[in-house]
Each structure stands twice: as structure tokens, then as C-alpha cells.
PDB file of C-alpha atoms in Angstrom:
ATOM      1  CA  MET A   1      -0.144  -0.056   0.041  1.00 46.00           C
ATOM      2  CA  THR A   2       1.098   3.375  -0.683  1.00 49.00           C
ATOM      3  CA  SER A   3       2.865   5.282   2.137  1.00 70.00           C
ATOM      4  CA  LYS A   4       1.465   8.870   1.113  1.00 83.00           C
ATOM      5  CA  ALA A   5      -1.876   9.574  -0.896  1.00 94.00           C
ATOM      6  CA  SER A   6      -3.722  13.087  -1.352  1.00 96.00           C
ATOM      7  CA  LEU A   7      -7.283  13.232  -0.458  1.00 97.00           C
ATOM      8  CA  ILE A   8      -9.323  15.543  -2.497  1.00 96.00           C
ATOM      9  CA  PHE A   9     -12.519  16.414  -0.986  1.00 96.00           C
ATOM     10  CA  ASN A  10     -15.449  18.219  -1.840  1.00 94.00           C
ATOM     11  CA  PRO A  11     -17.523  19.071   0.635  1.00 92.00           C
ATOM     12  CA  SER A  12     -20.469  20.310  -1.304  1.00 86.00           C
ATOM     13  CA  SER A  13     -20.732  17.235  -3.381  1.00 82.00           C
ATOM     14  CA  GLY A  14     -24.390  15.306  -2.714  1.00 75.00           C
ATOM     15  CA  GLN A  15     -26.466  15.252   0.166  1.00 74.00           C
ATOM     16  CA  GLY A  16     -24.305  13.943   2.941  1.00 84.00           C
ATOM     17  CA  ASP A  17     -22.649  16.100   6.079  1.00 92.00           C
ATOM     18  CA  PRO A  18     -19.121  16.476   4.887  1.00 92.00           C
ATOM     19  CA  VAL A  19     -17.605  16.232   8.748  1.00 94.00           C
ATOM     20  CA  GLU A  20     -19.199  12.707   9.476  1.00 95.00           C
ATOM     21  CA  GLN A  21     -17.721  11.505   5.628  1.00 96.00           C
ATOM     22  CA  LEU A  22     -14.607  12.853   6.453  1.00 95.00           C
ATOM     23  CA  VAL A  23     -14.006  11.406   9.760  1.00 96.00           C
ATOM     24  CA  THR A  24     -15.263   7.921   7.947  1.00 97.00           C
ATOM     25  CA  ILE A  25     -12.585   8.149   5.677  1.00 97.00           C
ATOM     26  CA  ARG A  26     -10.167   9.025   7.920  1.00 96.00           C
ATOM     27  CA  ASP A  27     -11.286   6.607  10.491  1.00 96.00           C
ATOM     28  CA  ILE A  28     -10.735   3.261   7.568  1.00 97.00           C
ATOM     29  CA  LEU A  29      -7.907   5.097   5.521  1.00 96.00           C
ATOM     30  CA  GLU A  30      -5.232   6.514   8.120  1.00 94.00           C
ATOM     31  CA  PRO A  31      -4.156   3.655   9.576  1.00 92.00           C
ATOM     32  CA  ALA A  32      -2.582   2.297   6.449  1.00 93.00           C
ATOM     33  CA  ILE A  33      -1.781   5.579   4.445  1.00 94.00           C
ATOM     34  CA  ASN A  34      -0.371   8.797   5.593  1.00 92.00           C
ATOM     35  CA  LEU A  35      -3.282  11.243   4.136  1.00 94.00           C
ATOM     36  CA  ASP A  36      -2.640  14.658   3.056  1.00 95.00           C
ATOM     37  CA  ILE A  37      -6.322  16.190   3.189  1.00 95.00           C
ATOM     38  CA  CYS A  38      -6.792  18.751   0.290  1.00 94.00           C
ATOM     39  CA  PRO A  39     -10.451  20.215   0.638  1.00 93.00           C
ATOM     40  CA  ILE A  40     -11.767  22.066  -2.395  1.00 92.00           C
ATOM     41  CA  HIS A  41     -12.607  25.658  -0.859  1.00 82.00           C
ATOM     42  CA  ASN A  42     -13.265  27.888  -4.204  1.00 71.00           C
ATOM     43  CA  LYS A  43     -13.367  27.432  -8.154  1.00 68.00           C
ATOM     44  CA  GLU A  44     -10.090  29.211  -8.566  1.00 73.00           C
ATOM     45  CA  ILE A  45      -8.368  26.385  -6.912  1.00 86.00           C
ATOM     46  CA  GLY A  46     -10.000  23.489  -8.173  1.00 90.00           C
ATOM     47  CA  ALA A  47      -9.428  19.462  -7.934  1.00 93.00           C
ATOM     48  CA  ALA A  48      -6.944  19.645 -11.276  1.00 94.00           C
ATOM     49  CA  GLU A  49      -5.185  22.291  -9.277  1.00 95.00           C
ATOM     50  CA  LEU A  50      -5.023  20.393  -6.199  1.00 95.00           C
ATOM     51  CA  VAL A  51      -3.851  17.260  -8.052  1.00 96.00           C
ATOM     52  CA  ARG A  52      -0.860  18.698  -9.678  1.00 95.00           C
ATOM     53  CA  ARG A  53       0.229  19.896  -6.558  1.00 94.00           C
ATOM     54  CA  ALA A  54       0.095  17.105  -4.470  1.00 94.00           C
ATOM     55  CA  ILE A  55       1.595  15.134  -7.506  1.00 94.00           C
ATOM     56  CA  ALA A  56       4.381  17.812  -7.265  1.00 93.00           C
ATOM     57  CA  GLU A  57       4.823  16.974  -3.447  1.00 91.00           C
ATOM     58  CA  GLY A  58       5.195  13.372  -4.170  1.00 88.00           C
ATOM     59  CA  ALA A  59       1.988  11.748  -3.813  1.00 90.00           C
ATOM     60  CA  SER A  60       1.925   8.455  -5.380  1.00 90.00           C
ATOM     61  CA  MET A  61      -1.918   7.674  -5.140  1.00 96.00           C
ATOM     62  CA  ILE A  62      -4.823  10.604  -5.580  1.00 97.00           C
ATOM     63  CA  LEU A  63      -7.940  10.008  -3.808  1.00 98.00           C
ATOM     64  CA  VAL A  64     -11.209  11.913  -4.714  1.00 97.00           C
ATOM     65  CA  ALA A  65     -14.357  11.961  -2.403  1.00 97.00           C
ATOM     66  CA  GLY A  66     -16.653  13.888  -4.596  1.00 94.00           C
ATOM     67  CA  GLY A  67     -19.013  13.297  -7.363  1.00 92.00           C
ATOM     68  CA  ASP A  68     -18.740  12.749 -10.985  1.00 92.00           C
ATOM     69  CA  GLY A  69     -17.477  16.505 -11.742  1.00 90.00           C
ATOM     70  CA  THR A  70     -15.258  16.538  -9.133  1.00 94.00           C
ATOM     71  CA  ILE A  71     -13.560  13.147 -10.196  1.00 95.00           C
ATOM     72  CA  SER A  72     -13.670  14.480 -14.042  1.00 94.00           C
ATOM     73  CA  ALA A  73     -11.869  17.246 -13.156  1.00 93.00           C
ATOM     74  CA  ALA A  74      -9.089  15.429 -11.149  1.00 95.00           C
ATOM     75  CA  ALA A  75      -8.655  13.200 -13.777  1.00 95.00           C
ATOM     76  CA  GLU A  76      -7.461  15.943 -15.782  1.00 93.00           C
ATOM     77  CA  ALA A  77      -4.368  15.977 -13.973  1.00 95.00           C
ATOM     78  CA  LEU A  78      -3.873  12.260 -13.614  1.00 96.00           C
ATOM     79  CA  MET A  79      -3.958  11.499 -17.586  1.00 95.00           C
ATOM     80  CA  ASN A  80      -1.165   9.897 -19.158  1.00 93.00           C
ATOM     81  CA  THR A  81       0.199   9.301 -15.580  1.00 92.00           C
ATOM     82  CA  GLU A  82       1.183   6.002 -13.782  1.00 89.00           C
ATOM     83  CA  ILE A  83      -0.599   7.454 -10.690  1.00 96.00           C
ATOM     84  CA  PRO A  84      -3.713   5.419  -9.650  1.00 97.00           C
ATOM     85  CA  LEU A  85      -6.925   7.318  -8.815  1.00 98.00           C
ATOM     86  CA  GLY A  86      -9.070   5.807  -5.981  1.00 98.00           C
ATOM     87  CA  ILE A  87     -12.754   7.039  -5.965  1.00 98.00           C
ATOM     88  CA  ILE A  88     -14.803   7.645  -2.863  1.00 97.00           C
ATOM     89  CA  PRO A  89     -18.367   8.699  -4.295  1.00 96.00           C
ATOM     90  CA  THR A  90     -19.709  11.408  -2.424  1.00 94.00           C
ATOM     91  CA  GLY A  91     -21.785  13.103  -5.339  1.00 89.00           C
ATOM     92  CA  THR A  92     -25.506  12.693  -6.458  1.00 82.00           C
ATOM     93  CA  ALA A  93     -25.556   9.974  -9.128  1.00 83.00           C
ATOM     94  CA  ASN A  94     -21.873   9.002  -8.974  1.00 92.00           C
ATOM     95  CA  SER A  95     -22.052   7.523 -12.124  1.00 90.00           C
ATOM     96  CA  PHE A  96     -18.440   6.906 -13.108  1.00 94.00           C
ATOM     97  CA  ALA A  97     -17.825   4.894  -9.710  1.00 95.00           C
ATOM     98  CA  ARG A  98     -20.951   2.678 -10.688  1.00 92.00           C
ATOM     99  CA  ALA A  99     -19.822   2.089 -14.263  1.00 92.00           C
ATOM    100  CA  LEU A 100     -16.317   0.608 -11.899  1.00 95.00           C
ATOM    101  CA  GLY A 101     -18.511  -1.534  -9.944  1.00 94.00           C
ATOM    102  CA  ILE A 102     -17.363   0.953  -6.812  1.00 97.00           C
ATOM    103  CA  SER A 103     -19.741   0.741  -4.020  1.00 96.00           C
ATOM    104  CA  SER A 104     -21.207   4.623  -3.449  1.00 93.00           C
ATOM    105  CA  ASP A 105     -21.286   3.120   0.417  1.00 96.00           C
ATOM    106  CA  ILE A 106     -18.374   5.275   1.885  1.00 96.00           C
ATOM    107  CA  THR A 107     -16.980   2.314   3.993  1.00 97.00           C
ATOM    108  CA  VAL A 108     -17.076  -0.080   1.684  1.00 97.00           C
ATOM    109  CA  ALA A 109     -15.359   2.154  -1.154  1.00 97.00           C
ATOM    110  CA  CYS A 110     -12.490   2.998   1.358  1.00 97.00           C
ATOM    111  CA  GLN A 111     -12.013  -0.896   1.653  1.00 97.00           C
ATOM    112  CA  THR A 112     -11.546  -0.833  -2.228  1.00 97.00           C
ATOM    113  CA  ILE A 113      -9.107   1.419  -1.880  1.00 97.00           C
ATOM    114  CA  LEU A 114      -6.884  -0.746   0.649  1.00 96.00           C
ATOM    115  CA  THR A 115      -7.752  -3.742  -1.153  1.00 95.00           C
ATOM    116  CA  GLY A 116      -8.312  -3.538  -4.666  1.00 96.00           C
ATOM    117  CA  ILE A 117      -6.385  -3.512  -8.148  1.00 97.00           C
ATOM    118  CA  ASN A 118      -5.140  -0.869 -10.719  1.00 97.00           C
ATOM    119  CA  ARG A 119      -6.789  -0.949 -13.893  1.00 97.00           C
ATOM    120  CA  ARG A 120      -6.479   1.293 -16.974  1.00 97.00           C
ATOM    121  CA  VAL A 121      -9.505   2.852 -18.395  1.00 97.00           C
ATOM    122  CA  ASP A 122     -10.036   4.735 -21.084  1.00 97.00           C
ATOM    123  CA  ILE A 123     -10.638   8.608 -20.972  1.00 97.00           C
ATOM    124  CA  ALA A 124     -11.591  11.095 -23.450  1.00 97.00           C
ATOM    125  CA  LEU A 125     -11.187  14.797 -24.387  1.00 97.00           C
ATOM    126  CA  CYS A 126     -14.477  17.054 -25.292  1.00 96.00           C
ATOM    127  CA  ASN A 127     -13.617  20.546 -26.520  1.00 95.00           C
ATOM    128  CA  GLY A 128     -10.352  20.000 -24.991  1.00 93.00           C
ATOM    129  CA  LYS A 129     -11.875  19.105 -21.407  1.00 93.00           C
ATOM    130  CA  PRO A 130     -11.875  15.735 -19.911  1.00 94.00           C
ATOM    131  CA  MET A 131     -14.459  13.221 -20.071  1.00 96.00           C
ATOM    132  CA  VAL A 132     -14.430  10.091 -17.839  1.00 96.00           C
ATOM    133  CA  LEU A 133     -18.583   9.650 -18.411  1.00 94.00           C
ATOM    134  CA  LEU A 134     -20.305  11.097 -21.095  1.00 93.00           C
ATOM    135  CA  ALA A 135     -21.414  14.353 -23.336  1.00 94.00           C
ATOM    136  CA  GLY A 136     -25.138  14.532 -23.543  1.00 91.00           C
ATOM    137  CA  ILE A 137     -26.209  16.836 -26.063  1.00 91.00           C
ATOM    138  CA  GLY A 138     -30.094  18.069 -26.446  1.00 85.00           C
ATOM    139  CA  TYR A 139     -32.562  16.286 -24.007  1.00 76.00           C
ATOM    140  CA  GLU A 140     -30.023  15.286 -21.364  1.00 70.00           C
ATOM    141  CA  ALA A 141     -28.420  18.294 -21.264  1.00 73.00           C
ATOM    142  CA  GLU A 142     -31.841  20.257 -20.704  1.00 65.00           C
ATOM    143  CA  SER A 143     -32.881  17.995 -18.088  1.00 64.00           C
ATOM    144  CA  ILE A 144     -29.559  18.638 -16.337  1.00 65.00           C
ATOM    145  CA  GLU A 145     -30.061  22.317 -16.173  1.00 60.00           C
ATOM    146  CA  GLN A 146     -33.466  21.436 -14.944  1.00 51.00           C
ATOM    147  CA  ALA A 147     -31.752  19.698 -11.813  1.00 49.00           C
ATOM    148  CA  LYS A 148     -30.900  22.899  -9.879  1.00 51.00           C
ATOM    149  CA  ARG A 149     -27.775  22.533  -7.104  1.00 49.00           C
ATOM    150  CA  HIS A 150     -30.228  22.954  -4.356  1.00 42.00           C
ATOM    151  CA  LEU A 151     -32.866  20.780  -5.639  1.00 44.00           C
ATOM    152  CA  LYS A 152     -30.121  18.097  -5.962  1.00 45.00           C
ATOM    153  CA  LYS A 153     -28.829  18.627  -2.711  1.00 46.00           C
ATOM    154  CA  LEU A 154     -32.381  18.226  -1.267  1.00 42.00           C
ATOM    155  CA  PHE A 155     -33.025  15.838  -3.385  1.00 39.00           C
ATOM    156  CA  GLY A 156     -30.332  13.673  -4.935  1.00 44.00           C
ATOM    157  CA  VAL A 157     -30.949  11.704  -8.002  1.00 44.00           C
ATOM    158  CA  LEU A 158     -34.913  12.768  -7.780  1.00 39.00           C
ATOM    159  CA  ALA A 159     -33.990  15.909  -9.142  1.00 40.00           C
ATOM    160  CA  TYR A 160     -32.343  14.595 -12.428  1.00 41.00           C
ATOM    161  CA  ILE A 161     -35.807  12.448 -12.783  1.00 43.00           C
ATOM    162  CA  GLN A 162     -37.855  15.492 -12.074  1.00 44.00           C
ATOM    163  CA  GLY A 163     -35.502  17.652 -14.473  1.00 43.00           C
ATOM    164  CA  GLY A 164     -36.287  14.720 -17.166  1.00 43.00           C
ATOM    165  CA  ILE A 165     -39.930  14.743 -16.550  1.00 44.00           C
ATOM    166  CA  LYS A 166     -40.211  18.362 -16.796  1.00 46.00           C
ATOM    167  CA  GLN A 167     -37.933  18.169 -20.009  1.00 47.00           C
ATOM    168  CA  PHE A 168     -39.988  15.789 -21.613  1.00 47.00           C
ATOM    169  CA  TRP A 169     -42.990  17.871 -22.211  1.00 41.00           C
ATOM    170  CA  ASN A 170     -40.572  20.598 -23.895  1.00 60.00           C
ATOM    171  CA  LEU A 171     -38.882  17.926 -26.577  1.00 69.00           C
ATOM    172  CA  LYS A 172     -37.632  19.456 -29.393  1.00 81.00           C
ATOM    173  CA  ALA A 173     -36.149  17.935 -32.323  1.00 86.00           C
ATOM    174  CA  PHE A 174     -32.940  19.477 -33.474  1.00 92.00           C
ATOM    175  CA  GLU A 175     -30.771  18.868 -37.198  1.00 95.00           C
ATOM    176  CA  THR A 176     -27.377  16.999 -36.131  1.00 95.00           C
ATOM    177  CA  GLN A 177     -24.240  16.103 -38.131  1.00 97.00           C
ATOM    178  CA  ILE A 178     -22.122  13.791 -36.818  1.00 97.00           C
ATOM    179  CA  GLU A 179     -18.781  12.783 -38.290  1.00 97.00           C
ATOM    180  CA  THR A 180     -16.364  10.052 -37.250  1.00 97.00           C
ATOM    181  CA  GLU A 181     -13.277   8.865 -38.341  1.00 95.00           C
ATOM    182  CA  ASN A 182     -14.921   6.391 -40.577  1.00 92.00           C
ATOM    183  CA  GLN A 183     -18.404   8.475 -41.952  1.00 95.00           C
ATOM    184  CA  THR A 184     -20.755  11.643 -41.833  1.00 96.00           C
ATOM    185  CA  MET A 185     -24.121  11.175 -41.133  1.00 95.00           C
ATOM    186  CA  CYS A 186     -27.162  13.749 -40.901  1.00 95.00           C
ATOM    187  CA  LEU A 187     -30.304  13.529 -39.432  1.00 93.00           C
ATOM    188  CA  SER A 188     -32.663  14.846 -37.094  1.00 92.00           C
ATOM    189  CA  SER A 189     -32.743  13.927 -33.491  1.00 90.00           C
ATOM    190  CA  VAL A 190     -33.621  14.905 -29.990  1.00 88.00           C
ATOM    191  CA  ALA A 191     -30.459  13.906 -27.902  1.00 88.00           C
ATOM    192  CA  VAL A 192     -26.576  12.586 -28.849  1.00 93.00           C
ATOM    193  CA  THR A 193     -24.783  10.909 -26.400  1.00 91.00           C
ATOM    194  CA  ILE A 194     -21.062  10.169 -26.819  1.00 95.00           C
ATOM    195  CA  ALA A 195     -19.755   7.713 -23.920  1.00 93.00           C
ATOM    196  CA  ASN A 196     -16.628   6.639 -22.715  1.00 95.00           C
ATOM    197  CA  ALA A 197     -18.136   4.904 -19.804  1.00 92.00           C
ATOM    198  CA  ALA A 198     -21.907   4.865 -18.496  1.00 86.00           C
ATOM    199  CA  PRO A 199     -23.751   2.719 -15.550  1.00 81.00           C
ATOM    200  CA  VAL A 200     -27.175   1.074 -16.381  1.00 74.00           C
ATOM    201  CA  THR A 201     -28.941   4.390 -15.330  1.00 70.00           C
ATOM    202  CA  SER A 202     -27.289   6.248 -17.992  1.00 73.00           C
ATOM    203  CA  PHE A 203     -29.957   4.892 -20.336  1.00 66.00           C
ATOM    204  CA  LEU A 204     -29.545   7.403 -23.153  1.00 75.00           C
ATOM    205  CA  ALA A 205     -25.892   5.990 -23.761  1.00 70.00           C
ATOM    206  CA  HIS A 206     -27.022   2.467 -24.249  1.00 65.00           C
ATOM    207  CA  GLY A 207     -28.285   2.182 -27.622  1.00 67.00           C
ATOM    208  CA  ALA A 208     -25.813  -1.041 -27.934  1.00 69.00           C
ATOM    209  CA  ALA A 209     -25.393  -3.547 -25.157  1.00 65.00           C
ATOM    210  CA  GLY A 210     -22.453  -2.488 -22.888  1.00 73.00           C
ATOM    211  CA  VAL A 211     -20.646   0.463 -23.108  1.00 83.00           C
ATOM    212  CA  ILE A 212     -16.718  -0.985 -22.633  1.00 88.00           C
ATOM    213  CA  LEU A 213     -14.403   1.534 -20.593  1.00 92.00           C
ATOM    214  CA  ASP A 214     -11.241  -0.173 -21.855  1.00 94.00           C
ATOM    215  CA  ASP A 215     -11.810  -0.562 -25.785  1.00 94.00           C
ATOM    216  CA  GLY A 216     -10.560   2.340 -26.804  1.00 96.00           C
ATOM    217  CA  LEU A 217     -13.729   3.791 -28.609  1.00 96.00           C
ATOM    218  CA  LEU A 218     -16.644   6.212 -27.769  1.00 97.00           C
ATOM    219  CA  ASP A 219     -19.785   4.797 -27.807  1.00 93.00           C
ATOM    220  CA  VAL A 220     -22.356   7.360 -29.648  1.00 94.00           C
ATOM    221  CA  THR A 221     -26.004   6.844 -29.390  1.00 89.00           C
ATOM    222  CA  ILE A 222     -28.699   9.047 -31.450  1.00 89.00           C
ATOM    223  CA  VAL A 223     -32.218   8.993 -30.267  1.00 87.00           C
ATOM    224  CA  ALA A 224     -34.356  10.364 -33.070  1.00 81.00           C
ATOM    225  CA  PRO A 225     -38.294   9.397 -32.373  1.00 70.00           C
ATOM    226  CA  THR A 226     -40.866  11.594 -34.284  1.00 66.00           C
ATOM    227  CA  ASN A 227     -43.028  12.266 -31.396  1.00 65.00           C
ATOM    228  CA  ARG A 228     -43.477  11.850 -27.552  1.00 64.00           C
ATOM    229  CA  THR A 229     -45.105   8.203 -27.787  1.00 64.00           C
ATOM    230  CA  ASN A 230     -42.330   7.240 -29.872  1.00 64.00           C
ATOM    231  CA  ALA A 231     -39.835   8.927 -27.502  1.00 61.00           C
ATOM    232  CA  LEU A 232     -41.435   6.954 -24.165  1.00 62.00           C
ATOM    233  CA  PHE A 233     -41.042   3.784 -26.251  1.00 53.00           C
ATOM    234  CA  ALA A 234     -37.400   4.573 -27.744  1.00 60.00           C
ATOM    235  CA  ALA A 235     -36.215   5.721 -23.746  1.00 62.00           C
ATOM    236  CA  TYR A 236     -37.709   2.115 -22.529  1.00 57.00           C
ATOM    237  CA  HIS A 237     -35.874   0.042 -24.856  1.00 57.00           C
ATOM    238  CA  LEU A 238     -32.750   2.071 -23.832  1.00 60.00           C
ATOM    239  CA  LEU A 239     -33.578   1.456 -20.432  1.00 59.00           C
ATOM    240  CA  ILE A 240     -34.191  -2.376 -21.140  1.00 60.00           C
ATOM    241  CA  THR A 241     -30.709  -2.488 -22.943  1.00 62.00           C
ATOM    242  CA  GLY A 242     -28.824  -1.103 -20.023  1.00 54.00           C
ATOM    243  CA  PHE A 243     -29.643  -3.863 -17.631  1.00 54.00           C
ATOM    244  CA  THR A 244     -30.312  -6.896 -19.954  1.00 58.00           C
ATOM    245  CA  GLY A 245     -27.476  -6.359 -22.364  1.00 62.00           C
ATOM    246  CA  ASN A 246     -29.636  -7.027 -25.115  1.00 61.00           C
ATOM    247  CA  THR A 247     -29.333  -4.452 -28.029  1.00 66.00           C
ATOM    248  CA  THR A 248     -32.269  -2.762 -28.852  1.00 66.00           C
ATOM    249  CA  ASN A 249     -33.540  -3.102 -32.377  1.00 67.00           C
ATOM    250  CA  ARG A 250     -35.342   0.414 -33.433  1.00 70.00           C
ATOM    251  CA  ASN A 251     -35.163   2.705 -36.617  1.00 77.00           C
ATOM    252  CA  ASP A 252     -35.194   5.652 -33.830  1.00 76.00           C
ATOM    253  CA  ILE A 253     -31.995   4.889 -32.130  1.00 81.00           C
ATOM    254  CA  GLN A 254     -28.964   4.827 -33.907  1.00 87.00           C
ATOM    255  CA  HIS A 255     -25.329   3.266 -32.432  1.00 88.00           C
ATOM    256  CA  LEU A 256     -21.693   3.858 -33.744  1.00 92.00           C
ATOM    257  CA  ARG A 257     -18.406   3.507 -32.244  1.00 94.00           C
ATOM    258  CA  ALA A 258     -15.308   5.920 -32.897  1.00 96.00           C
ATOM    259  CA  LYS A 259     -12.392   6.956 -31.691  1.00 97.00           C
ATOM    260  CA  SER A 260     -13.151  10.206 -32.382  1.00 97.00           C
ATOM    261  CA  VAL A 261     -16.256  12.236 -32.910  1.00 97.00           C
ATOM    262  CA  LYS A 262     -17.463  15.756 -34.393  1.00 98.00           C
ATOM    263  CA  VAL A 263     -21.148  17.164 -33.511  1.00 97.00           C
ATOM    264  CA  ARG A 264     -22.878  19.950 -34.748  1.00 97.00           C
ATOM    265  CA  THR A 265     -26.714  21.266 -34.336  1.00 97.00           C
ATOM    266  CA  GLU A 266     -28.659  23.482 -35.758  1.00 96.00           C
ATOM    267  CA  PRO A 267     -29.733  25.218 -33.736  1.00 95.00           C
ATOM    268  CA  PRO A 268     -27.171  25.153 -31.452  1.00 95.00           C
ATOM    269  CA  GLN A 269     -27.784  22.837 -28.261  1.00 94.00           C
ATOM    270  CA  LYS A 270     -26.561  22.497 -24.794  1.00 91.00           C
ATOM    271  CA  VAL A 271     -24.035  19.987 -23.967  1.00 93.00           C
ATOM    272  CA  VAL A 272     -23.426  18.437 -20.385  1.00 90.00           C
ATOM    273  CA  LEU A 273     -20.292  16.773 -19.548  1.00 93.00           C
ATOM    274  CA  ASP A 274     -19.955  14.337 -16.695  1.00 90.00           C
ATOM    275  CA  GLY A 275     -22.520  16.312 -15.068  1.00 82.00           C
ATOM    276  CA  ASN A 276     -21.737  19.662 -15.598  1.00 85.00           C
ATOM    277  CA  LEU A 277     -23.349  21.967 -18.754  1.00 85.00           C
ATOM    278  CA  ILE A 278     -20.660  23.489 -20.653  1.00 87.00           C
ATOM    279  CA  GLU A 279     -20.668  25.231 -23.632  1.00 85.00           C
ATOM    280  CA  SER A 280     -22.943  24.637 -26.570  1.00 92.00           C
ATOM    281  CA  THR A 281     -22.545  22.712 -29.766  1.00 96.00           C
ATOM    282  CA  PRO A 282     -20.595  21.935 -31.566  1.00 97.00           C
ATOM    283  CA  VAL A 283     -18.441  19.059 -29.857  1.00 97.00           C
ATOM    284  CA  GLU A 284     -15.515  17.261 -30.501  1.00 97.00           C
ATOM    285  CA  VAL A 285     -14.449  14.334 -28.448  1.00 98.00           C
ATOM    286  CA  ASN A 286     -11.625  12.587 -28.705  1.00 98.00           C
ATOM    287  CA  CYS A 287     -10.801   8.856 -26.933  1.00 98.00           C
ATOM    288  CA  ILE A 288      -7.655   8.281 -25.353  1.00 97.00           C
ATOM    289  CA  PRO A 289      -7.228   4.802 -24.753  1.00 97.00           C
ATOM    290  CA  GLY A 290      -5.753   3.398 -21.399  1.00 97.00           C
ATOM    291  CA  GLY A 291      -4.862   7.096 -20.258  1.00 97.00           C
ATOM    292  CA  LEU A 292      -6.305   7.016 -16.630  1.00 97.00           C
ATOM    293  CA  THR A 293      -5.429   4.281 -13.945  1.00 98.00           C
ATOM    294  CA  VAL A 294      -8.312   3.747 -11.504  1.00 98.00           C
ATOM    295  CA  VAL A 295      -8.388   1.617  -7.921  1.00 97.00           C
ATOM    296  CA  VAL A 296     -11.557  -0.940  -8.681  1.00 97.00           C
ATOM    297  CA  PRO A 297     -12.343  -3.842  -6.618  1.00 96.00           C
ATOM    298  CA  SER A 298     -10.141  -6.987  -7.059  1.00 92.00           C
ATOM    299  CA  GLN A 299     -13.567  -9.117  -7.751  1.00 77.00           C
TER     300      GLN A 299
END
């Protein structure tokens, strides 16, 4: 086990009590690891900068206690290094941890850090920003915007569900051009998802059975229903695909895999990157095979 690790701790993530969370983490890890606690206090000095400082000071492991956005930001400074990332999920959705099989229970997640194994997984860059999970264009981005921070603090994942239901009644199609290293396609869609990793709950990413974290490819799912009824059926089939691993076969759901993807829309659409809204389309996403080392459960 490493003799020194830096813990990037985001006290604003999720619904839990940050003081209790930190006490639990220290009680489990500090007997085995010399922890340097690095809380995120402001946006000027975020997770990426704290990780860079920790590496410069000799940390041989980086631990992150936070949500998907915090993990994504920290990964920026860990790309293409041999330094392992240990994840303690304390966010709202914790989708990246779920995709890796890491428990959302803090105690179990800390035990994984002590007993787990290192796994090299893909990471991507979306308009130059790190992407560990996915970029959602259109419906998903609009739904995330509906789930305001104070609602996520109060209701957790239910805030996303509420946002999705509200946005469903404002569903609008947009013209979409998708370009990869192998093809270009133009169509009308309501949602485009470019995934590096995705748990089953990120159902808009599951146009095919299983998003593979270490195949060196991005999974692109395009949802193009012609009305709200078809949109409901498309969502249902995507959800079933995620849970069963059986690829859906619908004309209004398309899927492709590629190393790089460019998406242009008319009109411009909002984009959500690893749970956080960024600028609007166009976007360009490039996969970095095996670019991140993560501590995962040994079984």
C-alpha cells in the first residue's frame, strides 16, 4: 500500500454531512495510508490544480471524495500518468463509480482503496476538457439544467428524474451532423450521447449492449423519435438494453463506435459533460485509450 496519498475532498458534493464523511474516511484509511487532506474551497483552486500540487509534492496515489464532476476535473491532471486514482463517491449520481463497480457506500469504497487492484481505463477529451463519463447533447443537457444545485442537495437523484420529466414535455428535435474517422451522417434527433463510460442508469448512452471502458472507442447513441409516444418507447428500450445487455432494434435509435466524434447541430444545443453544463455545440470528443489508472474492486 502506498505510504502517502492526497485526498481531494469536495464538501459540497451530494447530500451527506461532509464532516461525518471525512471522519469515516480518515478512520478507515489513515491506519494504512499517510493522508494529506486537500479540501476544495473555491472554484479558482479546483480539483485539477490540487492534484497537480499533490503530484509535485510526491503523492504516489490520488484519492477523490466527490461526485462525477470532481472526479472528472481531477482526472485532467492524472491523464497519461501511472498514478492511480482512488474514488470515494459522495456525489449525487456517482455514475463513474457505478460504471467501475465501486460502491457508493463510503466504508466499502474506502475498503476498495485498501484492497483493490489498479485498472487502466479510457478517458476522453471533449472540446479540450477531460471526460470520464459522457457528453450529452440536447435532451439530457436540458434535463440536467432543470435539476438545480439546491434541488440536487435536497432530493438527490430524484432531482434529475424531475428535470427529465419536465423537459420531456418540451421535447424538440434538432438537425444533427455527426462526423467520425469513418463516416458522416446527418439526421434529426432529440438527444445525442457520446460515452466513454456509463452505468445502466445513464440509459441514453446504451444504444448498444454495454459501454466498454477500455476498448479505445467512444459509444455514440442517437435518439430520433418522431413524437412523444415514440420517445417514451425509445427510452424504455434503451433502459432495457442497459439492464439486460440485449441490443435494442429500433429505427429511431442509432449507435456507432469511433475513436473521435464531431457533432454539429442546428440550432446550437446545450451540452452536459460529466454532469456539468458546458458550452453549446459544436463539440469534438477524442478517446485516449488507457489514459487513466483507477483502483477498482479486486472481484
